[in-house]
Amino acid sequence: MNTAATNAELIETKEKMQQERCSSSDRPLDPGCLLPQDAERSADQPGRAVVDFPVAAVLPAGGSGERMGLTTPKQFCSIFNRPLISYTIQAFERLPWIVMVVVVVAKDNHDLMLNIVRKFNHTKVKVVHGGTTRHRSIYNGLQAFSDSTDSSTPKPKVVIIHDAVRPFVEEDLLLKITLAAKEQGASGAIRPLVSTVIATTSESYLDHSLERAKYRASEMPQGFLYDIIFQAYQRCSEFDLEFGTECLHLALQYCGTNARLIEGPPTLWKVTYKRDLAAAEAIIKETLSVSACIIAEAEEEAVELAKTLQKNLNMMETDVIPCGKESNVQYLSKTRNFIHISASASSSLWVLEMVKCFEDIDHARLYPVVIVWVQLSMTKQSADSQETDEFMALASEVKQRNVLLYGIKIDHSKEWHPVWSSAAVAHLLQAWTCCAFRDALLHTSELEQWQRSLERLGQITLVLIRDRNMALTGQMLHV
Ligand SMILES: Nc1ccn([C@@H]2O[C@H](COP(=O)(O)OP(=O)(O)OP(=O)(O)O)[C@@H](O)[C@H]2O)c(=O)n1
Ligand SMILES: O=C(CO)[C@H](O)[C@H](O)COP(=O)(O)O
């Protein structure tokens, strides 16, 4: 960036980002906000304005994640240095119409949870202690609202219950669940069954099988009028609290409330096994890499390279903009991937200024931001060790602030291709009499080489952005 952005511009950008986060824009910032199926919004989508009553959420996070088989409970496992539970909290907290998020954790994890809340600046969270089963934990979470002496947790009209280990939940669905819960008393998300459900005998023989098309998998989120679900938990049996797995069932059995069922997207699935963590990471990566901003320095070659790279990155939405304060700041709110193209040796000032802007608008708090610095080298010199060390040091400095910096050097020297410039071949070439033929041949070779370099540049840039590999930051790759 040539000139630092003014505070007013940054404040404006931050406000714009907040509006975009809260709006139904088609390219939101946060994974969870943008999943392909949500682009197809149904015509009967309820409007945001209709939520004119208090809505709170209870996220049970008091389990130990036995099926995951790790020592850390799955809700505290990290993706991009951020625990899963924080992604789920954010999915609720970002919605202005959700006033409070009660997170239920085991007593031993209380401090860990408070640290997460502090570190990721969650502002609507209240932490309460869980019980020995999921139902007991949910009940504890609901009780947080029943204490009339605690003004920090006023009783909501509708409460949404959602497992802490289901990080991808969209506003559309939360709205539908909330409105259906208000109208009907209870509502829940469902999915078609993947496998057929069968009943077995005690000797492990088939007893009978269910007609798959008639049944659905019960997922989360589920919504309830607070008074109904709280009453259901007060009335239910010890057996229910110990062995039950379905909140909708409690509302039906103990309050006579039939839940309205709403089909949700496949991304609602519950992180249960190790492979689910990898799947969650893949979804986050995919969502973070839908777009990029290519910023070209003023040199003619840099601008040309930017345009070519844009063509080669056709799997992503890209914009090419000149390096300058307005454009740079404006684009901060649109993507978390930046490709800076320059023909000069150092971009460290630009990188530091960008990182400062990210900090000012809190752009890298929740998700890592990628900067790929593409250096167009007009001479055939390879980077000296001081240059490499400086780049490494810069990358490790900005990594502390969740910015992943990678470098790619692309050689565009006017010298001949190495194969042709060997002494022997050069000698032969000098002997040529037909200069025009010789020049044409050399030129073709250079062009092919350049073409290959451009293709590799596109491929490597895409991989760096998609993979967001922490270990590769500070590397200066050569194409
Ligand atoms: N005593 C419990 C048990 C579960 N949960 C929460 O309920 C959600 C769904 O439960 P599940 O996937 O079964 O989580 P775990 O019980 O942790 O997993 P496992 O059954 O593999 O041990 C999770 O967010 C989990 O933390 C809870 O709050 N309190
Ligand atoms: O999908 C659900 C429907 O309410 C629950 O998340 C599920 O039943 C939780 O059960 P468990 O803790 O045994 O995995």
Short mmCIF file of N, CA and C in Angstrom, two decimals, residues 161 173 176-177 180-181 186-191 217-224 246 248 259-264 268:
data_model
loop_
_atom_site.label_atom_id
_atom_site.label_comp_id
_atom_site.label_asym_id
_atom_site.label_seq_id
_atom_site.Cartn_x
_atom_site.Cartn_y
_atom_site.Cartn_z
N ILE A 161 -31.59 -24.76 20.87
CA ILE A 161 -30.59 -25.68 21.42
C ILE A 161 -29.79 -26.23 20.25
N LEU A 173 -31.61 -21.06 8.26
CA LEU A 173 -32.18 -22.17 9.00
C LEU A 173 -32.53 -21.73 10.43
N LYS A 176 -35.75 -19.95 10.35
CA LYS A 176 -36.91 -20.82 10.15
C LYS A 176 -37.24 -21.59 11.43
N ILE A 177 -36.18 -22.09 12.07
CA ILE A 177 -36.37 -22.85 13.32
C ILE A 177 -37.00 -21.95 14.39
N ALA A 180 -40.67 -21.04 13.54
CA ALA A 180 -41.54 -22.21 13.70
C ALA A 180 -41.72 -22.53 15.18
N ALA A 181 -40.65 -22.35 15.96
CA ALA A 181 -40.74 -22.63 17.40
C ALA A 181 -41.70 -21.65 18.06
N ALA A 186 -42.34 -25.89 19.29
CA ALA A 186 -41.09 -26.66 19.14
C ALA A 186 -40.81 -26.87 17.66
N SER A 187 -39.53 -26.92 17.31
CA SER A 187 -39.16 -27.17 15.90
C SER A 187 -37.78 -27.80 15.88
N GLY A 188 -37.52 -28.56 14.82
CA GLY A 188 -36.19 -29.20 14.76
C GLY A 188 -35.76 -29.44 13.34
N ALA A 189 -34.44 -29.48 13.15
CA ALA A 189 -33.89 -29.74 11.82
C ALA A 189 -33.82 -31.24 11.59
N ILE A 190 -34.12 -31.64 10.37
CA ILE A 190 -34.03 -33.06 10.02
C ILE A 190 -33.23 -33.23 8.73
N ARG A 191 -32.76 -34.45 8.52
CA ARG A 191 -32.06 -34.81 7.28
C ARG A 191 -32.56 -36.19 6.84
N ALA A 217 -33.44 -38.43 9.98
CA ALA A 217 -32.47 -38.26 11.07
C ALA A 217 -32.77 -36.93 11.75
N SER A 218 -32.81 -36.97 13.08
CA SER A 218 -33.05 -35.73 13.82
C SER A 218 -31.71 -35.05 14.06
N GLU A 219 -31.60 -33.82 13.62
CA GLU A 219 -30.34 -33.08 13.75
C GLU A 219 -30.58 -31.89 14.67
N MET A 220 -29.66 -31.00 14.69
CA MET A 220 -29.79 -29.75 15.42
C MET A 220 -29.61 -28.64 14.38
N PRO A 221 -30.07 -27.44 14.57
CA PRO A 221 -30.64 -26.84 15.77
C PRO A 221 -32.10 -27.25 15.99
N GLN A 222 -32.49 -27.12 17.25
CA GLN A 222 -33.90 -27.26 17.59
C GLN A 222 -34.32 -26.00 18.35
N GLY A 223 -35.55 -25.58 18.12
CA GLY A 223 -36.02 -24.36 18.78
C GLY A 223 -37.26 -24.66 19.61
N PHE A 224 -37.43 -23.90 20.69
CA PHE A 224 -38.57 -24.13 21.58
C PHE A 224 -39.04 -22.80 22.18
N GLU A 246 -33.22 -37.08 22.74
CA GLU A 246 -34.04 -36.25 21.85
C GLU A 246 -34.84 -35.21 22.64
N LEU A 248 -36.83 -32.96 21.34
CA LEU A 248 -38.18 -32.83 20.76
C LEU A 248 -39.13 -33.82 21.41
N ALA A 259 -43.45 -31.07 17.45
CA ALA A 259 -42.48 -30.17 16.80
C ALA A 259 -42.73 -30.07 15.30
N ARG A 260 -42.51 -28.90 14.77
CA ARG A 260 -42.51 -28.71 13.32
C ARG A 260 -41.10 -29.08 12.84
N LEU A 261 -41.02 -29.88 11.77
CA LEU A 261 -39.71 -30.37 11.30
C LEU A 261 -39.30 -29.66 10.01
N ILE A 262 -38.05 -29.27 9.94
CA ILE A 262 -37.57 -28.49 8.80
C ILE A 262 -36.30 -29.15 8.26
N GLU A 263 -36.28 -29.42 6.97
CA GLU A 263 -35.09 -30.08 6.42
C GLU A 263 -33.92 -29.09 6.35
N GLY A 264 -32.77 -29.53 6.86
CA GLY A 264 -31.58 -28.67 6.85
C GLY A 264 -30.54 -29.19 5.86
N LEU A 268 -24.98 -29.75 8.50
CA LEU A 268 -25.42 -29.71 9.90
C LEU A 268 -24.86 -30.87 10.71
#
